[in-house]
JSON list of C-alpha atoms and ligand atoms in Angstrom, two decimals:
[
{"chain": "A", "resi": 73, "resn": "UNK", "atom": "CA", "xyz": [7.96, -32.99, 1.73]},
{"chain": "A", "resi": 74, "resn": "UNK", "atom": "CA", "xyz": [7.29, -29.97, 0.23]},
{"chain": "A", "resi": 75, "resn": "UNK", "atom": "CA", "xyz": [7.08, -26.66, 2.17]},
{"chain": "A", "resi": 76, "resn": "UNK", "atom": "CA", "xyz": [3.64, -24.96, 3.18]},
{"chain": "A", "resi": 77, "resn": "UNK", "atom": "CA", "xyz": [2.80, -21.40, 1.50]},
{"chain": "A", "resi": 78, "resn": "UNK", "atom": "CA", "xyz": [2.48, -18.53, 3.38]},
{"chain": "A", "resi": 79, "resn": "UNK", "atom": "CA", "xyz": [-0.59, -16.56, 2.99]},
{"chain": "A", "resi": 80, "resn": "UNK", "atom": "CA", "xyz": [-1.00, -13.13, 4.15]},
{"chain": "A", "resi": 81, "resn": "UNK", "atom": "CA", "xyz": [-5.04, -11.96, 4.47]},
{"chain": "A", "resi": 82, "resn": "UNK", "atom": "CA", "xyz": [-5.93, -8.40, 5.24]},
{"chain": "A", "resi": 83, "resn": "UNK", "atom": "CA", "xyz": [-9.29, -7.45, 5.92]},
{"chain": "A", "resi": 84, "resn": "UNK", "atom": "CA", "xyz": [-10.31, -4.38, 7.50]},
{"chain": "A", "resi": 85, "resn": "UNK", "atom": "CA", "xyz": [-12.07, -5.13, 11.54]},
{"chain": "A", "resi": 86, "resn": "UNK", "atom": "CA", "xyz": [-16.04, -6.15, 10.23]},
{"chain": "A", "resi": 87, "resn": "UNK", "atom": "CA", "xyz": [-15.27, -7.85, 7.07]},
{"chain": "A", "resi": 88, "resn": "UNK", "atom": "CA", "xyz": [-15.98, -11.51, 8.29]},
{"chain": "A", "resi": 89, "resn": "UNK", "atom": "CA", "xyz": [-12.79, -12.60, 7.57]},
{"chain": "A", "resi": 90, "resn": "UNK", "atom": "CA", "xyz": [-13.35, -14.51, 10.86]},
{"chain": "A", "resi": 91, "resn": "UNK", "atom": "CA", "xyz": [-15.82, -16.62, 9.16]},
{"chain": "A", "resi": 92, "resn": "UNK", "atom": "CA", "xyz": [-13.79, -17.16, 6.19]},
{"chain": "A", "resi": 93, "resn": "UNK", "atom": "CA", "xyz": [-10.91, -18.73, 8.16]},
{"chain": "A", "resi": 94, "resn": "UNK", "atom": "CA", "xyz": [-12.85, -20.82, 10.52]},
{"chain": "A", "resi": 95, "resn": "UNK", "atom": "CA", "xyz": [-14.06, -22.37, 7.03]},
{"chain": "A", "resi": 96, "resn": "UNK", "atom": "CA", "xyz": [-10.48, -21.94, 5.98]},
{"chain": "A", "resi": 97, "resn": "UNK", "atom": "CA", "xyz": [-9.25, -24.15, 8.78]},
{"chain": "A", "resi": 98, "resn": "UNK", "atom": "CA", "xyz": [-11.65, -27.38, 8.50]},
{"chain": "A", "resi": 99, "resn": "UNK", "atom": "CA", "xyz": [-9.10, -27.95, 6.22]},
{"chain": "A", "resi": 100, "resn": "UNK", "atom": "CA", "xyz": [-6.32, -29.31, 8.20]},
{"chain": "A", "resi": 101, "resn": "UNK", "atom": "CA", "xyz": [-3.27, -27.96, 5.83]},
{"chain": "A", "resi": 102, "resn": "UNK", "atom": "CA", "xyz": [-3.62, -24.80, 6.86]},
{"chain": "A", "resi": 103, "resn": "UNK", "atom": "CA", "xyz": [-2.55, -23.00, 10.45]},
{"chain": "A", "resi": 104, "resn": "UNK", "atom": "CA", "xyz": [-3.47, -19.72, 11.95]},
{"chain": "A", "resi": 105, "resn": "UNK", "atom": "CA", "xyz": [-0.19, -17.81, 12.96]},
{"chain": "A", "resi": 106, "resn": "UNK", "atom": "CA", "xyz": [-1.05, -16.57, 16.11]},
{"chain": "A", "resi": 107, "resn": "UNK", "atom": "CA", "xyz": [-0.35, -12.54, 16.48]},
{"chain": "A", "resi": 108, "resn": "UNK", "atom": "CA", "xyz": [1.04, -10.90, 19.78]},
{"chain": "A", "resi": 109, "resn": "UNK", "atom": "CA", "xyz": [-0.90, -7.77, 20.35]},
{"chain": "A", "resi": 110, "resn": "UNK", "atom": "CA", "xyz": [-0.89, -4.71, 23.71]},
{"chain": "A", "resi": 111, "resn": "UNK", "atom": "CA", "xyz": [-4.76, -4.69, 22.82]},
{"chain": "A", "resi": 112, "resn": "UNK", "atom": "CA", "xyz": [-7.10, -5.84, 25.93]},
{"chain": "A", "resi": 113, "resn": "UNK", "atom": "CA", "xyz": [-8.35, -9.20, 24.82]},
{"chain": "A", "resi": 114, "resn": "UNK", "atom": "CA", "xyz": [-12.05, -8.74, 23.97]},
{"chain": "A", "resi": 115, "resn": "UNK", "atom": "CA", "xyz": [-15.14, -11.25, 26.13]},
{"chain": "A", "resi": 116, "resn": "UNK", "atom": "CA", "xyz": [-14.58, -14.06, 25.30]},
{"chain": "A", "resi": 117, "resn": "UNK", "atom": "CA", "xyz": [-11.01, -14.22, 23.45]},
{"chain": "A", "resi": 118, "resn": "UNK", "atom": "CA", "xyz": [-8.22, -16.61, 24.88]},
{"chain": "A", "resi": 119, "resn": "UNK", "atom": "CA", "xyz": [-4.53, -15.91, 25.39]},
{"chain": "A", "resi": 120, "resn": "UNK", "atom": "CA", "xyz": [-2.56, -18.00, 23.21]},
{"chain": "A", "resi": 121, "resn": "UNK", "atom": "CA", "xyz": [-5.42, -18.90, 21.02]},
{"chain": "A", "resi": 122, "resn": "UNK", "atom": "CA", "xyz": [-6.53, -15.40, 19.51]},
{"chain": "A", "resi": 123, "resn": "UNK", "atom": "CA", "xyz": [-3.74, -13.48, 19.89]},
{"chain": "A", "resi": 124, "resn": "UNK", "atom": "CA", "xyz": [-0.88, -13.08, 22.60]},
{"chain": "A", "resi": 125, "resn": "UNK", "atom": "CA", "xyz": [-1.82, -10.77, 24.49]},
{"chain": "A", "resi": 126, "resn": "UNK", "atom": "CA", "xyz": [1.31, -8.81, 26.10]},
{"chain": "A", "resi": 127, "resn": "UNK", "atom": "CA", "xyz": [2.41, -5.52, 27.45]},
{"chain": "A", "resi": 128, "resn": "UNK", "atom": "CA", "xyz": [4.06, -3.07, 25.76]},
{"chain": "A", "resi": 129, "resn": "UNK", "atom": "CA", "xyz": [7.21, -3.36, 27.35]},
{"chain": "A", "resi": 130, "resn": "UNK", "atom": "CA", "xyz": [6.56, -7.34, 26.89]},
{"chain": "A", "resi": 131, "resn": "UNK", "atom": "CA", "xyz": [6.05, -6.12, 23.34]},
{"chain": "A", "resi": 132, "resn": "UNK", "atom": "CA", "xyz": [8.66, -3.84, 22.75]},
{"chain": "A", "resi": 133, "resn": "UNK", "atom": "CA", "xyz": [11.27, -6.39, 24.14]},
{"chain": "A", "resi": 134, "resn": "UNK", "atom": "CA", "xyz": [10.65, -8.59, 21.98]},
{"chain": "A", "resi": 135, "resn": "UNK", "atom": "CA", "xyz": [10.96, -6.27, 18.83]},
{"chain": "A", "resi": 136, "resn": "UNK", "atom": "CA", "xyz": [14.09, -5.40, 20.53]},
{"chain": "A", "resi": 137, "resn": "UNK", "atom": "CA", "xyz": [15.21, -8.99, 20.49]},
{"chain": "A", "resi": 138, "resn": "UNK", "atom": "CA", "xyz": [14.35, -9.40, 16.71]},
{"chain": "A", "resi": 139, "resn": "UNK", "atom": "CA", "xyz": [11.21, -12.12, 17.39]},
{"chain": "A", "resi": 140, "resn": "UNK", "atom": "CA", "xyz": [8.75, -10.26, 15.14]},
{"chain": "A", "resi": 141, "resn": "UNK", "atom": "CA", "xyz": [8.82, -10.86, 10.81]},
{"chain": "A", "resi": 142, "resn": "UNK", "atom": "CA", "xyz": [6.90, -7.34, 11.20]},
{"chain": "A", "resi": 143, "resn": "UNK", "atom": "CA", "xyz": [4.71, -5.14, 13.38]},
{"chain": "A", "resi": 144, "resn": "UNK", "atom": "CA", "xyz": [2.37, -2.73, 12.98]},
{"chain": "A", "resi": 145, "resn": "UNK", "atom": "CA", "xyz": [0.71, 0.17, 15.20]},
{"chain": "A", "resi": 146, "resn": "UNK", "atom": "CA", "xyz": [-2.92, -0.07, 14.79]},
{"chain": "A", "resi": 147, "resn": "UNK", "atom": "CA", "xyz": [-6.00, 2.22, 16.36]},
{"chain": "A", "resi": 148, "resn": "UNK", "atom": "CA", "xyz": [-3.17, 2.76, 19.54]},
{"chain": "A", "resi": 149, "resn": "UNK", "atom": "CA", "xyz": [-2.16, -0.89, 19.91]},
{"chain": "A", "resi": 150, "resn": "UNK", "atom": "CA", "xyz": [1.16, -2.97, 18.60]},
{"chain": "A", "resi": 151, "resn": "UNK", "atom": "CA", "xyz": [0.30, -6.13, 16.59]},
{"chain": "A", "resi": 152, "resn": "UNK", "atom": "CA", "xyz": [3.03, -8.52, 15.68]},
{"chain": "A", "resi": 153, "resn": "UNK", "atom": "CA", "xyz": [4.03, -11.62, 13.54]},
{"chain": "A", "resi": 154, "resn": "UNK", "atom": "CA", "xyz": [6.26, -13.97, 15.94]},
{"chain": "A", "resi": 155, "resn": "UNK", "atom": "CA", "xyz": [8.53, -15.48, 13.83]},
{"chain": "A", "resi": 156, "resn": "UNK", "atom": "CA", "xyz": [8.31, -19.08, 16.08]},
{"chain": "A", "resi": 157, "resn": "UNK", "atom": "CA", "xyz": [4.45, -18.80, 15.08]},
{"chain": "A", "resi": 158, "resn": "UNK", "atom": "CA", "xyz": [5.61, -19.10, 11.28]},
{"chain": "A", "resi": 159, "resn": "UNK", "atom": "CA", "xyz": [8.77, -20.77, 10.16]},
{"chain": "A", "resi": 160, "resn": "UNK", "atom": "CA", "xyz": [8.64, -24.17, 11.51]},
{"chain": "A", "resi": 161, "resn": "UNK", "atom": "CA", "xyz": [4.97, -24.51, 10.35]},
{"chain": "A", "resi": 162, "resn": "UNK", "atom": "CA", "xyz": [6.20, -23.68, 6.66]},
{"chain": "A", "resi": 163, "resn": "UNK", "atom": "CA", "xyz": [8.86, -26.17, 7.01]},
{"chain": "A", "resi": 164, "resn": "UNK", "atom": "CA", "xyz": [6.08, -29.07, 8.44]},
{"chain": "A", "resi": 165, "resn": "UNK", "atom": "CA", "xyz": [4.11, -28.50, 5.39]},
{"chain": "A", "resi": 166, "resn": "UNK", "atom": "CA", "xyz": [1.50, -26.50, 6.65]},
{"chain": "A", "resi": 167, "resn": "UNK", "atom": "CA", "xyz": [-0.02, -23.59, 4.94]},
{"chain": "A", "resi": 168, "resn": "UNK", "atom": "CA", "xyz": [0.49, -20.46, 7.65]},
{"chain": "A", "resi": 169, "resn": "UNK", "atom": "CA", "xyz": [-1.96, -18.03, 7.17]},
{"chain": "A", "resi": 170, "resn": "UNK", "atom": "CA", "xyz": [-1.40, -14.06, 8.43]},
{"chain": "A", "resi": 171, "resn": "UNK", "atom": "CA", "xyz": [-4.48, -12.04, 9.31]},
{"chain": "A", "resi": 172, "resn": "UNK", "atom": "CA", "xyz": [-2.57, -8.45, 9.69]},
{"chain": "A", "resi": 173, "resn": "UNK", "atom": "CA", "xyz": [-3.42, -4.68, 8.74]},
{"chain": "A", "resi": 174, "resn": "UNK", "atom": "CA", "xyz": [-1.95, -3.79, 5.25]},
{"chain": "A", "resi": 175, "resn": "UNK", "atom": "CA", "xyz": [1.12, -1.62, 6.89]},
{"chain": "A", "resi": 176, "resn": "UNK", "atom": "CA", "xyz": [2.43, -5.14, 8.25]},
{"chain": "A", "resi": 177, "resn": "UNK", "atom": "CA", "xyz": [1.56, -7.17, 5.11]},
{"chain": "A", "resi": 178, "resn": "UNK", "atom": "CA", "xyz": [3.34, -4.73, 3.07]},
{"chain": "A", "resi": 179, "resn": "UNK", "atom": "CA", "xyz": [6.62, -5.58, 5.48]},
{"chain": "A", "resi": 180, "resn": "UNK", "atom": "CA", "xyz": [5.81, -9.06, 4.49]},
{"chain": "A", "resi": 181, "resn": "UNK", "atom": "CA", "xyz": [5.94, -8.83, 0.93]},
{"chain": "A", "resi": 182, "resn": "UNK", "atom": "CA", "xyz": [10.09, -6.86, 1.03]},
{"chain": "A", "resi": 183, "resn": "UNK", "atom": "CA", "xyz": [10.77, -10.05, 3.22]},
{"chain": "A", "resi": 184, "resn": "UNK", "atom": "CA", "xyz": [8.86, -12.91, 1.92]},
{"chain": "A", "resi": 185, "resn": "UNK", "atom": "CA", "xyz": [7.79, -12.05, -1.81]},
{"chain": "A", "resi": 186, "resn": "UNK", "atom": "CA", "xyz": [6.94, -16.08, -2.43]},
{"chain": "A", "resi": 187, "resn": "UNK", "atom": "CA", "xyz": [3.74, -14.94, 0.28]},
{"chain": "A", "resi": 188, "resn": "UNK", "atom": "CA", "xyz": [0.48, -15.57, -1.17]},
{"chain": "A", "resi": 189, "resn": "UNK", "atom": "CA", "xyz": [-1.35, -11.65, -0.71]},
{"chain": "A", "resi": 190, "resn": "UNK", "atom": "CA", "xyz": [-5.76, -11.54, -0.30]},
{"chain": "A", "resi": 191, "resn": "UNK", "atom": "CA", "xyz": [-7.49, -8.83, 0.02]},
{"chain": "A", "resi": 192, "resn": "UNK", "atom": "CA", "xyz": [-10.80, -9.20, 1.38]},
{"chain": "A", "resi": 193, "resn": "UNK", "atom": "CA", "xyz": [-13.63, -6.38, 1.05]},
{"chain": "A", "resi": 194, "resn": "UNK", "atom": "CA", "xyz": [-16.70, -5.89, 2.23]},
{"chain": "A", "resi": 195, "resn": "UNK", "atom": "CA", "xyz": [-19.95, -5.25, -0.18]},
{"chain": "A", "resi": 196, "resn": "UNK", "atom": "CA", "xyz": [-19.43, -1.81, 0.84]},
{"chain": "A", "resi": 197, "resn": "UNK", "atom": "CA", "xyz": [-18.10, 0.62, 3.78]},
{"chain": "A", "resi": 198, "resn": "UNK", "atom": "CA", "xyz": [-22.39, 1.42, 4.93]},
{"chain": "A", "resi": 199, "resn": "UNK", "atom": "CA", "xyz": [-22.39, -2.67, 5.68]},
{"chain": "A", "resi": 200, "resn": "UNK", "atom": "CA", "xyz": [-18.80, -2.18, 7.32]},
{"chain": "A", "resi": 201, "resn": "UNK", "atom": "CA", "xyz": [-20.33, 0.00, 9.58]},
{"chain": "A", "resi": 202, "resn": "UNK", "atom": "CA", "xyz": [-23.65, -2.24, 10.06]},
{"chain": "A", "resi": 203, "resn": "UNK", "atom": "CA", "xyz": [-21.69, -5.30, 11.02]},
{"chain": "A", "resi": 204, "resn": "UNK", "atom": "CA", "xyz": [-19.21, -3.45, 13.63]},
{"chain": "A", "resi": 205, "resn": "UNK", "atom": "CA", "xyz": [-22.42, -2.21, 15.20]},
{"chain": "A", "resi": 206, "resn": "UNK", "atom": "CA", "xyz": [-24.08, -5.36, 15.36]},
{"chain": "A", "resi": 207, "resn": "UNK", "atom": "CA", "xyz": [-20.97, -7.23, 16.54]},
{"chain": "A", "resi": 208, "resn": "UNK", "atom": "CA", "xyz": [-21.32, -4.53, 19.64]},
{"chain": "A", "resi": 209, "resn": "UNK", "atom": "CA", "xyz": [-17.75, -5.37, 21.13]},
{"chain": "A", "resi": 210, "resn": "UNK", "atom": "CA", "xyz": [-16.68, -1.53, 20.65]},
{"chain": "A", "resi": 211, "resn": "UNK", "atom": "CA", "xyz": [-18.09, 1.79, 21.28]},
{"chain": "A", "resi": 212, "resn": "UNK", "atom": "CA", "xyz": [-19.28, 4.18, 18.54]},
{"chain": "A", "resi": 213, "resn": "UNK", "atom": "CA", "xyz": [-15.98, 6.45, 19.12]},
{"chain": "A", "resi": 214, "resn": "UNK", "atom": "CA", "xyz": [-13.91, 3.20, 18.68]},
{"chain": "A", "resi": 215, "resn": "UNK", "atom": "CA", "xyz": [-16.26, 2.12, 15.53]},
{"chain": "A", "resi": 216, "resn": "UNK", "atom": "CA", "xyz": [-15.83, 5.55, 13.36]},
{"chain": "A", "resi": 217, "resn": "UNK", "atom": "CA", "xyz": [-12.36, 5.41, 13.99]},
{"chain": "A", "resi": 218, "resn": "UNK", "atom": "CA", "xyz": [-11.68, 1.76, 12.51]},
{"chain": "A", "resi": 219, "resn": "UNK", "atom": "CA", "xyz": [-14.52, 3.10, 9.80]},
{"chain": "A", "resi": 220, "resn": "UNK", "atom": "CA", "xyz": [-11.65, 5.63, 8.82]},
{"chain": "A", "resi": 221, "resn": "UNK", "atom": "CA", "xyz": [-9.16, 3.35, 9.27]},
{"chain": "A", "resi": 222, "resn": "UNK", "atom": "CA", "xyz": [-11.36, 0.43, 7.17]},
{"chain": "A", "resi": 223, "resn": "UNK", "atom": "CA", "xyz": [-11.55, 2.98, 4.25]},
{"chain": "A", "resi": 224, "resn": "UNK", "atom": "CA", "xyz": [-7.74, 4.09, 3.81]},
{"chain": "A", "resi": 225, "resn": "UNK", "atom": "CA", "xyz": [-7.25, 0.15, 4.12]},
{"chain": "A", "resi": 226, "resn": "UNK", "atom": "CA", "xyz": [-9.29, -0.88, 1.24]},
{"chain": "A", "resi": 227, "resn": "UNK", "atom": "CA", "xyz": [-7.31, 1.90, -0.65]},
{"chain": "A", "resi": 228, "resn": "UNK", "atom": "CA", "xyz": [-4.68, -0.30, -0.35]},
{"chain": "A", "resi": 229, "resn": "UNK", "atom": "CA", "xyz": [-6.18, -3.26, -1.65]},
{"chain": "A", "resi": 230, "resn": "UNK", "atom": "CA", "xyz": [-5.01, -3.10, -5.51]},
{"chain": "A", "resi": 231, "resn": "UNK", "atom": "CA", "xyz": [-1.19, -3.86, -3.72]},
{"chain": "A", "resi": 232, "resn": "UNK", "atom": "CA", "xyz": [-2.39, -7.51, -3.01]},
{"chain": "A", "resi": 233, "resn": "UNK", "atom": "CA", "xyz": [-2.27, -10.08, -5.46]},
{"chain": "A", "resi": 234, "resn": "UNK", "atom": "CA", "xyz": [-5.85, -11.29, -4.76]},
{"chain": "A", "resi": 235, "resn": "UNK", "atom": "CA", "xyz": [-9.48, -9.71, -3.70]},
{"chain": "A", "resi": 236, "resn": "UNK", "atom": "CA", "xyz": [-12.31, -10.85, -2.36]},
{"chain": "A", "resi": 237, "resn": "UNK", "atom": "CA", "xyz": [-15.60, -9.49, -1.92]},
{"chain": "A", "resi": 238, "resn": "UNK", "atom": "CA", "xyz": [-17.13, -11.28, 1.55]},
{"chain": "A", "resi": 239, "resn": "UNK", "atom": "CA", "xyz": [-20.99, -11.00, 0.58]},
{"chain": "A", "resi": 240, "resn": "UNK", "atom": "CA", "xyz": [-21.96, -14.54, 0.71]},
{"chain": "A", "resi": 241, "resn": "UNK", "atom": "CA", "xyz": [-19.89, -16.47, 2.55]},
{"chain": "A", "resi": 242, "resn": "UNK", "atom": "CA", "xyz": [-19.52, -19.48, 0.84]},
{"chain": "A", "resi": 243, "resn": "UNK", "atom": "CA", "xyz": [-18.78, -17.82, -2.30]},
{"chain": "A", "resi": 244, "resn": "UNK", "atom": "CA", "xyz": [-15.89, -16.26, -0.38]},
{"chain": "A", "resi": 245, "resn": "UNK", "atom": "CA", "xyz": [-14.79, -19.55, 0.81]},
{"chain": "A", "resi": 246, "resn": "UNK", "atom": "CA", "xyz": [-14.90, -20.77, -2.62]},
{"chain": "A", "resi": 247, "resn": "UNK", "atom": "CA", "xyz": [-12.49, -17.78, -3.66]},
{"chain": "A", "resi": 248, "resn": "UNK", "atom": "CA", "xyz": [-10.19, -18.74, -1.16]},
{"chain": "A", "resi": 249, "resn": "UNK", "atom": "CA", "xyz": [-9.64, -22.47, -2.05]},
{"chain": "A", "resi": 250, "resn": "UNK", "atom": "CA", "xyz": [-9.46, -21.19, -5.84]},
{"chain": "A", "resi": 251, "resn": "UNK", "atom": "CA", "xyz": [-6.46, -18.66, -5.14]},
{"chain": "A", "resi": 252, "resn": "UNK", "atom": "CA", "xyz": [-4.85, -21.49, -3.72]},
{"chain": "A", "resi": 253, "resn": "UNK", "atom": "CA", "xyz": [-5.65, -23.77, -6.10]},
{"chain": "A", "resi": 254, "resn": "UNK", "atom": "CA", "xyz": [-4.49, -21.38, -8.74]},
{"chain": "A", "resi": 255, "resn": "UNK", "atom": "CA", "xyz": [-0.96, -20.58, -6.99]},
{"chain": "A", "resi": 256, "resn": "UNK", "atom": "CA", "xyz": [-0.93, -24.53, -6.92]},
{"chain": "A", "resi": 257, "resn": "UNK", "atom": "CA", "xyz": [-0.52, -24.49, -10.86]},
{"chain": "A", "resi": 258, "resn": "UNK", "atom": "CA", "xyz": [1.90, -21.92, -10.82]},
{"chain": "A", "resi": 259, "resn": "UNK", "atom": "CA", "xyz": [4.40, -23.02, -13.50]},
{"chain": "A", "resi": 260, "resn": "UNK", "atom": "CA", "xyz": [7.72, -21.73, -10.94]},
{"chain": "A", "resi": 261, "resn": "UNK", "atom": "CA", "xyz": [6.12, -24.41, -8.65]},
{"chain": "A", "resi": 262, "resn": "UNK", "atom": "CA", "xyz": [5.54, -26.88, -11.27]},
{"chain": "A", "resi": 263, "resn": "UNK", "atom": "CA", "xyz": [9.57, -28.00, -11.60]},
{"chain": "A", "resi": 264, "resn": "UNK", "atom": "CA", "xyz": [8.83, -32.08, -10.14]},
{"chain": "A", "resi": 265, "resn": "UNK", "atom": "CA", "xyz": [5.84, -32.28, -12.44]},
{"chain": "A", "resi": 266, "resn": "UNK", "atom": "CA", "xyz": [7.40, -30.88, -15.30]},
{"chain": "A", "resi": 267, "resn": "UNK", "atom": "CA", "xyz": [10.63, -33.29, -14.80]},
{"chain": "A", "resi": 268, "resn": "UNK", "atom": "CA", "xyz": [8.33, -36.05, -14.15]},
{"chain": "A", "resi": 269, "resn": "UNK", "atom": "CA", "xyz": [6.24, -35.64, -17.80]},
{"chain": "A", "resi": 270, "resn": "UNK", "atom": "CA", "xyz": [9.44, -35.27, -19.49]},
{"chain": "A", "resi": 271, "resn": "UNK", "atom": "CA", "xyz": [11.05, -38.47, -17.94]},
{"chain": "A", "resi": 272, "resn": "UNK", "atom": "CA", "xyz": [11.03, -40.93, -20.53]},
{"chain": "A", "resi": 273, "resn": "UNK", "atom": "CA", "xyz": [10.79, -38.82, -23.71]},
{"chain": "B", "resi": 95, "resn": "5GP", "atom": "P1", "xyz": [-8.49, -6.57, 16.12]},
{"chain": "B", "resi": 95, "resn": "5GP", "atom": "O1", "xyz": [-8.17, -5.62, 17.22]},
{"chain": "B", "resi": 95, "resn": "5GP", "atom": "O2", "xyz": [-9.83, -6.28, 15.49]},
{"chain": "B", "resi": 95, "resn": "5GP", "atom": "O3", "xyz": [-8.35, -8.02, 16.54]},
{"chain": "B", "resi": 95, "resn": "5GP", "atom": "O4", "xyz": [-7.40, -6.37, 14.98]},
{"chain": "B", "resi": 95, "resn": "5GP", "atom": "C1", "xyz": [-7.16, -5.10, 14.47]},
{"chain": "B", "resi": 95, "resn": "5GP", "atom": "C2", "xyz": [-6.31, -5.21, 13.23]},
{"chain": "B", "resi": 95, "resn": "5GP", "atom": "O5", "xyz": [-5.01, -5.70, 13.54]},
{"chain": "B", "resi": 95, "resn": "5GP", "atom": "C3", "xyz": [-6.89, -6.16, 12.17]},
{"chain": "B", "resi": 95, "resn": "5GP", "atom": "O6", "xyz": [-6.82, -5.51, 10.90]},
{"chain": "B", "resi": 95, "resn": "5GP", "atom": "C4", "xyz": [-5.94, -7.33, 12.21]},
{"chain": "B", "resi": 95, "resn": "5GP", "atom": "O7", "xyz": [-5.85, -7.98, 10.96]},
{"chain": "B", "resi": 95, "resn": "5GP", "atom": "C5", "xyz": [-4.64, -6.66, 12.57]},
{"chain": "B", "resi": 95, "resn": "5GP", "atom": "N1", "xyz": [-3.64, -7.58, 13.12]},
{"chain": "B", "resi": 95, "resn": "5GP", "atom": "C6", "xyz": [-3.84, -8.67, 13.87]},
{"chain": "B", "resi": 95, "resn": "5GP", "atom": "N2", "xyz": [-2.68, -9.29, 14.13]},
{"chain": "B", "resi": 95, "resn": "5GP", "atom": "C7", "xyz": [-1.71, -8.58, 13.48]},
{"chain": "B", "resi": 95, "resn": "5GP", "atom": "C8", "xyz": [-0.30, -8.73, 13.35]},
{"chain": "B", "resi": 95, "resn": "5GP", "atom": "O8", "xyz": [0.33, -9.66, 13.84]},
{"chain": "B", "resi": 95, "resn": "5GP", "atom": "N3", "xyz": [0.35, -7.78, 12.62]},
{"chain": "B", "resi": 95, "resn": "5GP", "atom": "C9", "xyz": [-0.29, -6.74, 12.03]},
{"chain": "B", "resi": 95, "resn": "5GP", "atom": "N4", "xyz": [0.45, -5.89, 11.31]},
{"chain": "B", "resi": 95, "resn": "5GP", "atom": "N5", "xyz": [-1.62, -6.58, 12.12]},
{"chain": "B", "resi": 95, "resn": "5GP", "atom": "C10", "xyz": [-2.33, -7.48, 12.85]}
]
């Protein structure tokens, strides 16, 4: 069987990359890698389904045993990559998909360059703002401060391999399936076929 891809997506907080994934995941070859995180989980959210939510010293013991591909400080709280959310999934088949801040992504790519990198932006940093109000999960302090942070992110954008602009949804969606589709093709992962046409020449 062949080996899932690994796809890391980085989004600055308001983007809707939300939506895009629970689109994504309809599609049952693909699996959310779970992130451990010291933030408070937000109403609603669910331990072991949105992220793992630990302590720090939970946290920092575990980058202390080696269990994270990569970590990131973000707006005062750790994130983190478990490596037991990732590896096995690859080796099942399924496509893993990371939904990280760029500092972490970019500790993806030294360790896993064969990663699949998206970028997704919004129409603009005004509807940023809009959305994160609407959403109303954070105060205005906490908004202007991922506002910042949302800007220096999209700086960082032309590092991926892939953007997308989330305006309309399913044109987004449609973006997503075509990257894939697209890294499908990719002649270094076109060996069997290749072998295969040549066969009886
Ligand atoms: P939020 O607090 O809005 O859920 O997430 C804040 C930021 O942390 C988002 O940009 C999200 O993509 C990022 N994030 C979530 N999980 C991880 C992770 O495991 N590693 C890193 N580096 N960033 C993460």
């Amino acid at each position: 069987m062949n080996k899932g891809r690994l796809i890391v997506l980085s989004a600055p907080s308001g983007c809707g990359k939300g939506t895009i994934l629970a689109e994504v995941f309809k599609d049952k070859s693909f699996a959310l890698s779970v992130s451990a995180t010291t933030r408070a989980p937000r109403e609603g959210e669910v331990d072991g389904v949105n992220y793992h939510f630990l302590t720090r010293e939970d946290f920092e013991q575990r980058i202390a045993d080696g269990k994270f591909i990569e970590y990131a400080e973000y707006c005062d709280n750790l994130y983190g990559t478990l490596m037991s959310e990732v590896d096995d999934r690859l080796e099942q088949g399924l496509n893993v998909v990371l939904e990280i801040e760029t500092k972490g992504a970019m500790k993806v790519r030294e360790k896993r360059p064969d990663a699949i990198f998206i970028f997704v932006l919004p129409p603009s940093v005004a509807e940023l703002r809009r959305r994160l109000k609407k959403r109303g999960t954070e105060t205005d302090e906490v908004i202007e401060k991922r506002v910042s942070q949302a800007a220096w992110e999209i700086e960082q954008a032309p590092k991926y391999d892939y953007v997308i602009v989330n305006d309309a949804l399913e044109d987004a969606v449609s973006d997503f399936f075509a990257v894939m589709r697209a890294e499908k093709l990719k002649a270094e992962f076109s060996g069997d076929i290749i072998e295969e046409v040549l066969k009886n020449a």
